[in-house]
mmCIF file of C-alpha atoms in Angstrom:
data_model
loop_
_atom_site.group_PDB
_atom_site.id
_atom_site.type_symbol
_atom_site.label_atom_id
_atom_site.label_comp_id
_atom_site.label_asym_id
_atom_site.label_seq_id
_atom_site.Cartn_x
_atom_site.Cartn_y
_atom_site.Cartn_z
ATOM 1 C CA MET A 1 -21.415 48.511 -3.684
ATOM 2 C CA SER A 2 -18.999 45.509 -4.775
ATOM 3 C CA SER A 3 -16.993 43.140 -2.667
ATOM 4 C CA THR A 4 -13.661 43.765 -4.580
ATOM 5 C CA SER A 5 -12.550 46.541 -6.722
ATOM 6 C CA ALA A 6 -13.292 45.544 -10.361
ATOM 7 C CA SER A 7 -12.056 48.854 -12.014
ATOM 8 C CA SER A 8 -9.025 49.526 -13.706
ATOM 9 C CA ALA A 9 -5.789 51.100 -12.023
ATOM 10 C CA ASP A 10 -7.122 54.812 -12.381
ATOM 11 C CA GLY A 11 -10.502 53.235 -10.607
ATOM 12 C CA ALA A 12 -12.515 54.653 -13.740
ATOM 13 C CA THR A 13 -13.880 51.886 -15.969
ATOM 14 C CA GLU A 14 -13.171 48.073 -16.484
ATOM 15 C CA ASP A 15 -12.300 49.263 -19.971
ATOM 16 C CA GLY A 16 -9.185 51.048 -19.145
ATOM 17 C CA ASP A 17 -5.648 50.108 -20.791
ATOM 18 C CA TRP A 18 -5.168 46.656 -20.331
ATOM 19 C CA VAL A 19 -2.767 46.479 -23.383
ATOM 20 C CA ASN A 20 0.283 45.658 -21.039
ATOM 21 C CA LEU A 21 -1.634 43.828 -18.319
ATOM 22 C CA PRO A 22 -2.788 40.280 -18.590
ATOM 23 C CA PRO A 23 -6.415 39.367 -18.663
ATOM 24 C CA HIS A 24 -8.753 40.484 -15.961
ATOM 25 C CA ASP A 25 -10.965 37.756 -14.287
ATOM 26 C CA GLY A 26 -13.691 39.575 -12.963
ATOM 27 C CA THR A 27 -16.131 36.637 -11.798
ATOM 28 C CA SER A 28 -14.901 37.076 -8.224
ATOM 29 C CA THR A 29 -16.254 40.375 -8.179
ATOM 30 C CA HIS A 30 -19.814 40.821 -6.700
ATOM 31 C CA VAL A 31 -21.617 43.909 -7.953
ATOM 32 C CA TRP A 32 -25.492 44.396 -6.772
ATOM 33 C CA PHE A 33 -26.799 46.537 -9.723
ATOM 34 C CA PHE A 34 -24.188 48.160 -12.008
ATOM 35 C CA GLU A 35 -21.388 46.629 -13.669
ATOM 36 C CA PRO A 36 -17.934 48.003 -14.157
ATOM 37 C CA GLN A 37 -18.098 50.999 -16.285
ATOM 38 C CA LEU A 38 -17.283 50.492 -20.246
ATOM 39 C CA LYS A 39 -16.493 53.103 -22.561
ATOM 40 C CA PHE A 40 -19.550 54.565 -24.228
ATOM 41 C CA GLY A 41 -20.577 51.931 -27.014
ATOM 42 C CA ASN A 42 -18.521 49.011 -25.993
ATOM 43 C CA VAL A 43 -20.592 45.996 -24.835
ATOM 44 C CA LEU A 44 -17.552 44.239 -23.871
ATOM 45 C CA SER A 45 -13.885 45.367 -22.052
ATOM 46 C CA LYS A 46 -10.681 44.924 -23.693
ATOM 47 C CA SER A 47 -9.870 42.244 -20.991
ATOM 48 C CA GLY A 48 -13.093 40.541 -21.806
ATOM 49 C CA LEU A 49 -12.728 40.280 -25.511
ATOM 50 C CA GLU A 50 -9.298 38.680 -25.009
ATOM 51 C CA ASN A 51 -10.628 36.681 -22.404
ATOM 52 C CA ILE A 52 -13.146 35.443 -25.195
ATOM 53 C CA ALA A 53 -10.347 34.700 -27.479
ATOM 54 C CA ASN A 54 -8.857 32.313 -25.345
ATOM 55 C CA HIS A 55 -11.661 30.906 -24.286
ATOM 56 C CA LYS A 56 -11.619 27.142 -24.249
ATOM 57 C CA TYR A 57 -14.819 25.088 -23.853
ATOM 58 C CA VAL A 58 -15.031 22.602 -21.503
ATOM 59 C CA ALA A 59 -17.996 19.877 -21.256
ATOM 60 C CA GLY A 60 -18.976 18.016 -18.278
ATOM 61 C CA SER A 61 -19.451 14.524 -18.035
ATOM 62 C CA TYR A 62 -21.172 12.269 -20.649
ATOM 63 C CA THR A 63 -23.832 9.992 -20.707
ATOM 64 C CA ALA A 64 -23.945 6.263 -22.219
ATOM 65 C CA LEU A 65 -26.230 7.594 -24.551
ATOM 66 C CA ASP A 66 -23.868 10.230 -25.619
ATOM 67 C CA THR A 67 -20.952 7.653 -26.456
ATOM 68 C CA ALA A 68 -23.685 5.524 -28.139
ATOM 69 C CA LEU A 69 -25.014 8.183 -30.497
ATOM 70 C CA ASN A 70 -21.396 10.032 -31.085
ATOM 71 C CA PRO A 71 -20.689 7.732 -33.821
ATOM 72 C CA LEU A 72 -23.726 8.607 -35.676
ATOM 73 C CA TRP A 73 -23.395 12.084 -35.001
ATOM 74 C CA MET A 74 -19.917 12.138 -36.546
ATOM 75 C CA LYS A 75 -21.358 9.855 -39.664
ATOM 76 C CA LEU A 76 -24.169 12.707 -40.201
ATOM 77 C CA THR A 77 -21.566 15.578 -39.983
ATOM 78 C CA ASN A 78 -18.896 13.873 -42.356
ATOM 79 C CA MET A 79 -21.806 13.811 -44.791
ATOM 80 C CA LEU A 80 -21.935 17.324 -44.856
ATOM 81 C CA PRO A 81 -19.961 19.550 -47.210
ATOM 82 C CA LEU A 82 -16.998 21.104 -46.010
ATOM 83 C CA TRP A 83 -17.856 24.697 -47.044
ATOM 84 C CA LEU A 84 -20.964 24.620 -44.811
ATOM 85 C CA ALA A 85 -20.276 27.147 -42.041
ATOM 86 C CA PRO A 86 -20.677 25.511 -38.424
ATOM 87 C CA ASN A 87 -23.116 28.471 -37.957
ATOM 88 C CA ALA A 88 -25.125 27.583 -40.631
ATOM 89 C CA VAL A 89 -25.753 23.990 -39.156
ATOM 90 C CA THR A 90 -26.804 25.755 -35.974
ATOM 91 C CA THR A 91 -29.174 27.927 -37.397
ATOM 92 C CA PHE A 92 -30.652 25.306 -39.739
ATOM 93 C CA GLY A 93 -31.304 23.369 -36.500
ATOM 94 C CA GLY A 94 -32.676 26.331 -34.669
ATOM 95 C CA LEU A 95 -35.143 26.938 -37.330
ATOM 96 C CA HIS A 96 -36.740 23.577 -36.462
ATOM 97 C CA CYS A 97 -37.930 24.824 -33.229
ATOM 98 C CA GLY A 98 -38.774 28.135 -34.827
ATOM 99 C CA LEU A 99 -41.361 26.491 -37.219
ATOM 100 C CA ALA A 100 -42.371 23.951 -34.438
ATOM 101 C CA TYR A 101 -42.996 26.886 -32.498
ATOM 102 C CA TYR A 102 -45.166 28.742 -34.927
ATOM 103 C CA VAL A 103 -47.364 26.115 -36.032
ATOM 104 C CA LEU A 104 -48.180 25.339 -32.586
ATOM 105 C CA TRP A 105 -49.005 28.923 -32.026
ATOM 106 C CA GLN A 106 -51.362 28.695 -35.043
ATOM 107 C CA HIS A 107 -53.026 25.504 -33.785
ATOM 108 C CA SER A 108 -52.978 26.394 -29.557
ATOM 109 C CA PRO A 109 -52.478 30.013 -29.167
ATOM 110 C CA ASN A 110 -52.677 29.852 -25.501
ATOM 111 C CA PHE A 111 -51.131 26.190 -25.010
ATOM 112 C CA ASP A 112 -54.423 25.242 -24.037
ATOM 113 C CA GLN A 113 -56.365 23.411 -26.885
ATOM 114 C CA PRO A 114 -55.604 20.081 -28.617
ATOM 115 C CA VAL A 115 -53.950 19.936 -31.820
ATOM 116 C CA PRO A 116 -54.199 18.137 -34.763
ATOM 117 C CA ASP A 117 -52.024 14.728 -34.131
ATOM 118 C CA TRP A 118 -49.754 15.883 -37.113
ATOM 119 C CA VAL A 119 -48.658 18.976 -35.520
ATOM 120 C CA LEU A 120 -46.997 16.733 -32.867
ATOM 121 C CA PHE A 121 -45.379 14.658 -35.448
ATOM 122 C CA LEU A 122 -43.800 17.694 -36.683
ATOM 123 C CA ALA A 123 -43.067 19.065 -33.259
ATOM 124 C CA GLY A 124 -41.360 15.481 -32.627
ATOM 125 C CA TYR A 125 -39.412 15.403 -35.423
ATOM 126 C CA CYS A 126 -38.010 19.053 -35.072
ATOM 127 C CA THR A 127 -37.049 18.456 -31.684
ATOM 128 C CA ILE A 128 -35.284 15.400 -32.528
ATOM 129 C CA ALA A 129 -33.587 17.355 -35.381
ATOM 130 C CA TYR A 130 -32.695 20.384 -33.392
ATOM 131 C CA TYR A 131 -30.654 18.428 -31.060
ATOM 132 C CA THR A 132 -28.907 16.275 -33.789
ATOM 133 C CA LEU A 133 -28.337 19.418 -35.517
ATOM 134 C CA ASP A 134 -26.676 20.951 -32.257
ATOM 135 C CA CYS A 135 -24.677 18.066 -31.838
ATOM 136 C CA MET A 136 -23.481 18.104 -35.365
ATOM 137 C CA ASP A 137 -22.204 21.929 -35.505
ATOM 138 C CA GLY A 138 -19.215 21.538 -32.795
ATOM 139 C CA LYS A 139 -17.944 18.516 -34.977
ATOM 140 C CA GLN A 140 -18.142 20.311 -38.210
ATOM 141 C CA ALA A 141 -16.699 23.045 -37.087
ATOM 142 C CA ARG A 142 -13.540 20.873 -35.764
ATOM 143 C CA ARG A 143 -13.836 18.785 -39.000
ATOM 144 C CA THR A 144 -13.637 22.442 -40.954
ATOM 145 C CA GLY A 145 -10.819 24.188 -39.142
ATOM 146 C CA ALA A 146 -13.752 26.733 -38.047
ATOM 147 C CA SER A 147 -13.746 26.353 -34.232
ATOM 148 C CA SER A 148 -13.867 29.611 -32.268
ATOM 149 C CA PRO A 149 -15.571 30.667 -28.985
ATOM 150 C CA LEU A 150 -17.926 32.959 -31.286
ATOM 151 C CA GLY A 151 -19.203 29.342 -32.425
ATOM 152 C CA GLN A 152 -19.977 28.698 -28.844
ATOM 153 C CA LEU A 153 -21.590 31.936 -28.028
ATOM 154 C CA PHE A 154 -23.876 31.503 -31.330
ATOM 155 C CA ASP A 155 -24.963 27.895 -30.376
ATOM 156 C CA HIS A 156 -25.602 28.529 -26.935
ATOM 157 C CA GLY A 157 -27.715 31.531 -27.763
ATOM 158 C CA PHE A 158 -29.734 29.394 -29.913
ATOM 159 C CA ASP A 159 -30.102 26.868 -27.013
ATOM 160 C CA CYS A 160 -31.641 29.870 -24.752
ATOM 161 C CA ILE A 161 -34.186 30.826 -27.132
ATOM 162 C CA CYS A 162 -35.312 27.133 -28.335
ATOM 163 C CA ASN A 163 -36.002 26.516 -24.412
ATOM 164 C CA MET A 164 -39.019 28.375 -25.434
ATOM 165 C CA ALA A 165 -39.832 25.964 -28.009
ATOM 166 C CA HIS A 166 -39.556 22.932 -25.738
ATOM 167 C CA CYS A 167 -41.827 24.088 -23.377
ATOM 168 C CA ALA A 168 -44.551 24.596 -26.278
ATOM 169 C CA ILE A 169 -44.102 21.374 -27.399
ATOM 170 C CA SER A 170 -44.715 19.646 -24.220
ATOM 171 C CA SER A 171 -47.892 21.811 -23.614
ATOM 172 C CA ALA A 172 -49.267 21.032 -27.081
ATOM 173 C CA TYR A 173 -50.160 17.961 -25.725
ATOM 174 C CA LEU A 174 -50.551 18.494 -21.863
ATOM 175 C CA MET A 175 -52.946 21.435 -22.788
ATOM 176 C CA ASN A 176 -51.815 23.198 -19.545
ATOM 177 C CA GLY A 177 -52.035 26.597 -20.766
ATOM 178 C CA SER A 178 -54.079 29.387 -19.310
ATOM 179 C CA THR A 179 -52.939 28.488 -16.259
ATOM 180 C CA ARG A 180 -50.019 29.063 -13.647
ATOM 181 C CA TRP A 181 -49.083 25.578 -14.101
ATOM 182 C CA PHE A 182 -47.855 26.489 -17.418
ATOM 183 C CA PHE A 183 -45.639 29.293 -15.864
ATOM 184 C CA LEU A 184 -44.103 27.164 -13.286
ATOM 185 C CA GLN A 185 -43.014 24.162 -16.387
ATOM 186 C CA GLN A 186 -41.537 27.170 -18.434
ATOM 187 C CA CYS A 187 -39.629 29.341 -15.591
ATOM 188 C CA THR A 188 -38.610 26.197 -13.786
ATOM 189 C CA LEU A 189 -36.869 25.185 -17.086
ATOM 190 C CA GLN A 190 -35.400 28.191 -18.044
ATOM 191 C CA TYR A 191 -34.090 29.077 -14.513
ATOM 192 C CA SER A 192 -32.291 25.733 -14.471
ATOM 193 C CA PHE A 193 -30.650 26.259 -17.999
ATOM 194 C CA PHE A 194 -29.551 29.781 -16.605
ATOM 195 C CA VAL A 195 -28.115 28.176 -13.320
ATOM 196 C CA ALA A 196 -26.189 25.790 -15.772
ATOM 197 C CA GLN A 197 -24.605 28.874 -17.436
ATOM 198 C CA TRP A 198 -24.300 30.501 -13.724
ATOM 199 C CA GLU A 199 -22.446 27.138 -12.666
ATOM 200 C CA GLU A 200 -20.004 27.277 -16.016
ATOM 201 C CA TYR A 201 -19.337 31.279 -14.833
ATOM 202 C CA TYR A 202 -17.965 29.908 -11.579
ATOM 203 C CA THR A 203 -16.561 26.633 -12.513
ATOM 204 C CA HIS A 204 -15.571 27.112 -16.187
ATOM 205 C CA VAL A 205 -17.046 23.469 -16.623
ATOM 206 C CA LEU A 206 -20.763 23.357 -18.558
ATOM 207 C CA PRO A 207 -22.858 20.318 -16.968
ATOM 208 C CA HIS A 208 -24.310 17.950 -19.278
ATOM 209 C CA SER A 209 -25.865 15.185 -16.818
ATOM 210 C CA THR A 210 -26.297 14.096 -13.602
ATOM 211 C CA GLY A 211 -25.544 10.309 -13.514
ATOM 212 C CA GLN A 212 -26.593 8.935 -16.732
ATOM 213 C CA ILE A 213 -29.536 11.073 -17.529
ATOM 214 C CA GLY A 214 -28.422 14.335 -19.239
ATOM 215 C CA VAL A 215 -29.421 16.661 -22.066
ATOM 216 C CA THR A 216 -29.340 14.009 -24.870
ATOM 217 C CA GLU A 217 -31.678 11.811 -23.069
ATOM 218 C CA VAL A 218 -34.237 15.065 -22.280
ATOM 219 C CA ASN A 219 -34.279 16.013 -25.633
ATOM 220 C CA TYR A 220 -34.542 12.899 -27.670
ATOM 221 C CA GLY A 221 -36.953 11.696 -24.843
ATOM 222 C CA LEU A 222 -39.154 14.889 -25.440
ATOM 223 C CA GLY A 223 -39.011 14.241 -29.162
ATOM 224 C CA LEU A 224 -40.021 10.682 -29.001
ATOM 225 C CA VAL A 225 -42.971 11.189 -26.235
ATOM 226 C CA THR A 226 -44.178 14.003 -28.259
ATOM 227 C CA ILE A 227 -44.575 11.645 -31.372
ATOM 228 C CA PHE A 228 -46.125 8.749 -29.287
ATOM 229 C CA MET A 229 -48.881 11.351 -27.993
ATOM 230 C CA GLY A 230 -49.769 11.501 -31.760
ATOM 231 C CA PHE A 231 -50.865 8.118 -31.622
ATOM 232 C CA ILE A 232 -53.207 8.427 -28.505
ATOM 233 C CA ASP A 233 -56.402 10.079 -26.842
ATOM 234 C CA ARG A 234 -54.136 12.745 -25.238
ATOM 235 C CA GLU A 235 -57.371 14.396 -23.226
ATOM 236 C CA GLU A 236 -58.472 11.058 -22.090
ATOM 237 C CA LEU A 237 -54.969 10.714 -20.617
ATOM 238 C CA TRP A 238 -54.015 13.771 -18.927
ATOM 239 C CA LEU A 239 -57.497 15.260 -17.833
ATOM 240 C CA GLN A 240 -57.646 12.118 -15.535
ATOM 241 C CA GLU A 241 -56.831 12.682 -11.892
ATOM 242 C CA LEU A 242 -54.215 11.117 -9.929
ATOM 243 C CA LYS A 243 -56.376 9.029 -7.934
ATOM 244 C CA ASP A 244 -58.170 7.467 -10.746
ATOM 245 C CA VAL A 245 -54.957 5.969 -12.088
ATOM 246 C CA VAL A 246 -53.274 4.731 -8.954
ATOM 247 C CA PRO A 247 -54.123 2.131 -6.571
ATOM 248 C CA TYR A 248 -55.804 2.878 -3.192
ATOM 249 C CA ALA A 249 -53.101 2.052 -1.187
ATOM 250 C CA VAL A 250 -50.806 4.372 -2.893
ATOM 251 C CA SER A 251 -53.236 7.693 -3.370
ATOM 252 C CA SER A 252 -54.128 7.107 0.568
ATOM 253 C CA CYS A 253 -50.394 7.904 1.425
ATOM 254 C CA LEU A 254 -50.307 11.403 -0.558
ATOM 255 C CA PRO A 255 -51.492 14.664 0.383
ATOM 256 C CA PRO A 256 -55.091 15.344 -0.890
ATOM 257 C CA TRP A 257 -53.837 18.395 -2.989
ATOM 258 C CA LEU A 258 -51.676 16.047 -5.009
ATOM 259 C CA VAL A 259 -54.131 12.767 -5.370
ATOM 260 C CA ASN A 260 -56.844 15.159 -6.809
ATOM 261 C CA LEU A 261 -54.491 16.835 -9.389
ATOM 262 C CA GLU A 262 -55.271 16.079 -12.969
ATOM 263 C CA LEU A 263 -52.450 14.436 -14.719
ATOM 264 C CA ARG A 264 -51.305 17.240 -16.423
ATOM 265 C CA TYR A 265 -50.547 19.086 -13.620
ATOM 266 C CA VAL A 266 -48.903 15.939 -11.593
ATOM 267 C CA SER A 267 -46.525 15.786 -14.499
ATOM 268 C CA THR A 268 -45.442 19.586 -13.891
ATOM 269 C CA VAL A 269 -45.234 18.841 -10.236
ATOM 270 C CA GLY A 270 -42.603 15.841 -11.192
ATOM 271 C CA TRP A 271 -40.815 18.144 -13.595
ATOM 272 C CA THR A 272 -40.375 21.105 -10.967
ATOM 273 C CA CYS A 273 -39.195 18.031 -8.434
ATOM 274 C CA MET A 274 -36.718 16.840 -11.149
ATOM 275 C CA VAL A 275 -35.340 20.062 -11.789
ATOM 276 C CA SER A 276 -34.756 21.420 -8.072
ATOM 277 C CA VAL A 277 -33.123 18.567 -7.352
ATOM 278 C CA LEU A 278 -30.648 19.912 -10.291
ATOM 279 C CA ILE A 279 -30.587 23.251 -9.331
ATOM 280 C CA VAL A 280 -29.375 22.040 -5.949
ATOM 281 C CA LEU A 281 -27.009 19.728 -7.384
ATOM 282 C CA SER A 282 -25.463 22.654 -9.449
ATOM 283 C CA PHE A 283 -25.545 25.063 -6.212
ATOM 284 C CA LEU A 284 -23.295 22.788 -4.114
ATOM 285 C CA ARG A 285 -20.914 22.104 -7.198
ATOM 286 C CA VAL A 286 -20.212 26.041 -7.206
ATOM 287 C CA CYS A 287 -20.368 26.149 -3.204
ATOM 288 C CA ASN A 288 -17.468 23.406 -3.132
ATOM 289 C CA HIS A 289 -15.668 25.007 -6.034
ATOM 290 C CA LEU A 290 -15.223 28.622 -4.204
ATOM 291 C CA ASP A 291 -13.247 28.883 -1.312
ATOM 292 C CA THR A 292 -14.731 31.756 0.709
ATOM 293 C CA ASP A 293 -18.213 32.470 2.363
ATOM 294 C CA ARG A 294 -18.081 35.912 0.953
ATOM 295 C CA ALA A 295 -17.343 34.297 -2.906
ATOM 296 C CA ARG A 296 -20.057 32.070 -2.251
ATOM 297 C CA PHE A 297 -22.508 34.838 -1.278
ATOM 298 C CA GLY A 298 -21.778 36.748 -4.278
ATOM 299 C CA ALA A 299 -22.144 33.728 -6.498
ATOM 300 C CA ALA A 300 -25.601 33.197 -4.850
ATOM 301 C CA CYS A 301 -27.076 36.830 -5.109
ATOM 302 C CA ASN A 302 -26.171 36.247 -8.910
ATOM 303 C CA LEU A 303 -29.415 33.932 -9.009
ATOM 304 C CA LEU A 304 -31.660 36.849 -7.991
ATOM 305 C CA SER A 305 -32.275 38.201 -11.620
ATOM 306 C CA PRO A 306 -33.708 34.937 -13.295
ATOM 307 C CA LEU A 307 -35.528 34.224 -9.895
ATOM 308 C CA ILE A 308 -37.386 37.617 -10.536
ATOM 309 C CA VAL A 309 -38.271 36.863 -13.777
ATOM 310 C CA GLY A 310 -39.548 33.199 -13.047
ATOM 311 C CA ILE A 311 -41.693 35.445 -10.005
ATOM 312 C CA CYS A 312 -43.464 37.780 -12.510
ATOM 313 C CA PRO A 313 -46.087 35.699 -14.212
ATOM 314 C CA PHE A 314 -47.067 34.691 -10.993
ATOM 315 C CA LEU A 315 -47.827 38.203 -9.804
ATOM 316 C CA LEU A 316 -50.725 38.463 -12.513
ATOM 317 C CA PRO A 317 -54.311 37.797 -11.946
ATOM 318 C CA VAL A 318 -55.460 34.711 -13.091
ATOM 319 C CA ASN A 319 -57.990 36.032 -15.330
ATOM 320 C CA TYR A 320 -55.535 37.890 -17.393
ATOM 321 C CA ILE A 321 -53.321 34.891 -17.459
ATOM 322 C CA GLN A 322 -56.143 32.837 -19.070
ATOM 323 C CA ASP A 323 -56.481 35.326 -21.961
ATOM 324 C CA ASN A 324 -52.993 36.185 -22.595
ATOM 325 C CA THR A 325 -50.875 33.248 -21.604
ATOM 326 C CA ARG A 326 -48.612 33.212 -25.158
ATOM 327 C CA PHE A 327 -47.848 36.965 -24.989
ATOM 328 C CA ILE A 328 -46.762 36.655 -21.102
ATOM 329 C CA SER A 329 -45.056 33.615 -22.159
ATOM 330 C CA VAL A 330 -42.793 35.073 -25.198
ATOM 331 C CA ALA A 331 -42.237 38.289 -22.710
ATOM 332 C CA THR A 332 -41.000 36.138 -19.971
ATOM 333 C CA GLY A 333 -39.167 33.583 -22.354
ATOM 334 C CA LEU A 334 -37.200 36.614 -23.858
ATOM 335 C CA LEU A 335 -36.342 38.123 -20.948
ATOM 336 C CA PHE A 336 -34.844 34.848 -19.663
ATOM 337 C CA SER A 337 -32.938 34.294 -23.057
ATOM 338 C CA SER A 338 -31.680 37.774 -22.738
ATOM 339 C CA ILE A 339 -30.048 37.648 -19.325
ATOM 340 C CA THR A 340 -28.956 34.153 -20.037
ATOM 341 C CA LYS A 341 -27.042 35.157 -23.091
ATOM 342 C CA LYS A 342 -25.430 37.977 -21.386
ATOM 343 C CA GLN A 343 -24.100 35.371 -18.709
ATOM 344 C CA ILE A 344 -22.976 33.311 -21.198
ATOM 345 C CA VAL A 345 -21.167 35.973 -23.005
ATOM 346 C CA TYR A 346 -20.009 37.413 -19.275
ATOM 347 C CA SER A 347 -18.692 33.858 -18.501
ATOM 348 C CA MET A 348 -16.608 33.620 -21.779
ATOM 349 C CA ALA A 349 -15.404 36.881 -21.241
ATOM 350 C CA LYS A 350 -14.995 36.679 -17.308
ATOM 351 C CA MET A 351 -16.191 39.904 -16.517
ATOM 352 C CA THR A 352 -18.759 40.914 -13.643
ATOM 353 C CA PHE A 353 -22.054 40.090 -13.650
ATOM 354 C CA ALA A 354 -24.560 41.884 -11.545
ATOM 355 C CA SER A 355 -26.607 40.257 -8.894
ATOM 356 C CA ILE A 356 -29.670 42.554 -10.158
ATOM 357 C CA GLN A 357 -29.852 42.945 -13.852
ATOM 358 C CA LEU A 358 -31.635 46.330 -14.494
ATOM 359 C CA ASP A 359 -33.495 44.448 -17.761
ATOM 360 C CA VAL A 360 -35.433 42.380 -15.177
ATOM 361 C CA LEU A 361 -37.108 45.593 -13.429
ATOM 362 C CA PRO A 362 -39.473 46.968 -16.169
ATOM 363 C CA PHE A 363 -40.802 43.528 -16.379
ATOM 364 C CA PHE A 364 -41.272 43.226 -12.481
ATOM 365 C CA PHE A 365 -42.982 46.463 -12.132
ATOM 366 C CA VAL A 366 -45.417 46.036 -15.245
ATOM 367 C CA CYS A 367 -46.612 42.798 -13.595
ATOM 368 C CA LEU A 368 -47.014 44.283 -10.185
ATOM 369 C CA TRP A 369 -48.890 47.175 -11.763
ATOM 370 C CA ILE A 370 -51.201 44.936 -13.913
ATOM 371 C CA ARG A 371 -51.749 43.284 -10.473
ATOM 372 C CA CYS A 372 -52.044 46.433 -8.307
ATOM 373 C CA ASP A 373 -53.833 48.782 -10.495
ATOM 374 C CA GLU A 374 -57.877 48.183 -10.948
ATOM 375 C CA ARG A 375 -57.982 51.005 -13.122
ATOM 376 C CA LEU A 376 -55.837 49.777 -15.691
ATOM 377 C CA THR A 377 -58.097 48.174 -18.620
ATOM 378 C CA GLU A 378 -57.291 44.529 -19.869
ATOM 379 C CA GLN A 379 -56.515 45.999 -23.255
ATOM 380 C CA GLY A 380 -53.939 48.770 -21.432
ATOM 381 C CA ALA A 381 -52.240 46.060 -19.971
ATOM 382 C CA PHE A 382 -52.021 43.603 -23.345
ATOM 383 C CA LEU A 383 -50.324 46.444 -24.506
ATOM 384 C CA ALA A 384 -47.935 46.886 -21.853
ATOM 385 C CA ILE A 385 -47.114 42.886 -22.079
ATOM 386 C CA LYS A 386 -46.655 43.423 -25.705
ATOM 387 C CA ALA A 387 -44.274 46.565 -25.952
ATOM 388 C CA LEU A 388 -42.392 44.164 -23.441
ATOM 389 C CA CYS A 389 -41.996 41.561 -25.857
ATOM 390 C CA LEU A 390 -40.758 43.740 -28.505
ATOM 391 C CA TRP A 391 -37.895 45.505 -26.195
ATOM 392 C CA HIS A 392 -37.446 42.204 -24.895
ATOM 393 C CA ALA A 393 -36.412 41.014 -28.592
ATOM 394 C CA PHE A 394 -34.689 44.077 -29.139
ATOM 395 C CA ARG A 395 -32.543 43.821 -26.408
ATOM 396 C CA LEU A 396 -32.031 40.221 -26.798
#
């Protein structure tokens, strides 16, 4: 059921004869489950393809650090050979995240074990290198005259997946795996990334920062903190309770549940609060941009699918999470990446994005099954999650 008609003149599909019609904007259309039908085998409508071809990327405001580092990024880009494709720069940056994720997997499969110092040095370097190359690929595209909307799709598609590496890197020194705290950290990160793309879907501007804190500060901050963590005793720092490091005058004013938390979990609480503020600000910007309550309701409903994905890990029993954190994280992360990438594509194509993406339902029902069916063995549950990992990777 839709708020407005999204079909072509004959009422059959969105992929009707658009040859003699202006490109169609489906972002104002709200549907719950089923997006306007496309011809068999088509991923995008003809109108969507034309919208992508005409798409112009508009970034939000930049921070003082962006302005300060831009000459460095330009200088590094000018050192690249002109024959090097911008997508190759993007790929090389993404491979840094892949390397960090692989090495961390080998040393801390469930994100709960201390890793060697050199692993953190490598992970910190990979984070900084990834973001630097991410800032260079667009400049290389303009330098070589190879700018295109497909380059943006390629770039942001890598960003979706690299969020999983960022989460793994921070967990390497927090050692917060095998708990629901880890999934609070991962799901808030990936949900906030989806919300940024959701905002662009409606406002056609991709937010980069709030005030003087933006993606540059967060990415370089993560890299530098990770390197610093390689020089200190991480267990001694993060396994302390909050009441042991703050004055009594402060701790007495805080709720007991927070005071008795270890610092590794307190950091997750702080991260969640910060991300929640960013999500609320993004929501308000979209509401201010839209001019009717009906449009605002449709936009709010389009945040349901990633919310369902974020809830799924919390449906699982704690004992199952303790033994299978990594594969649950992979299944969750790939599904987040899949629906976020679809949101990016549909934003550029100006196609209707359903509020409930059907891809999220199998994961939701499998997690519910694992929670409710006492006859299901742990091995059977593991095989179900592993199958979802493969399916989500295929869909992505």
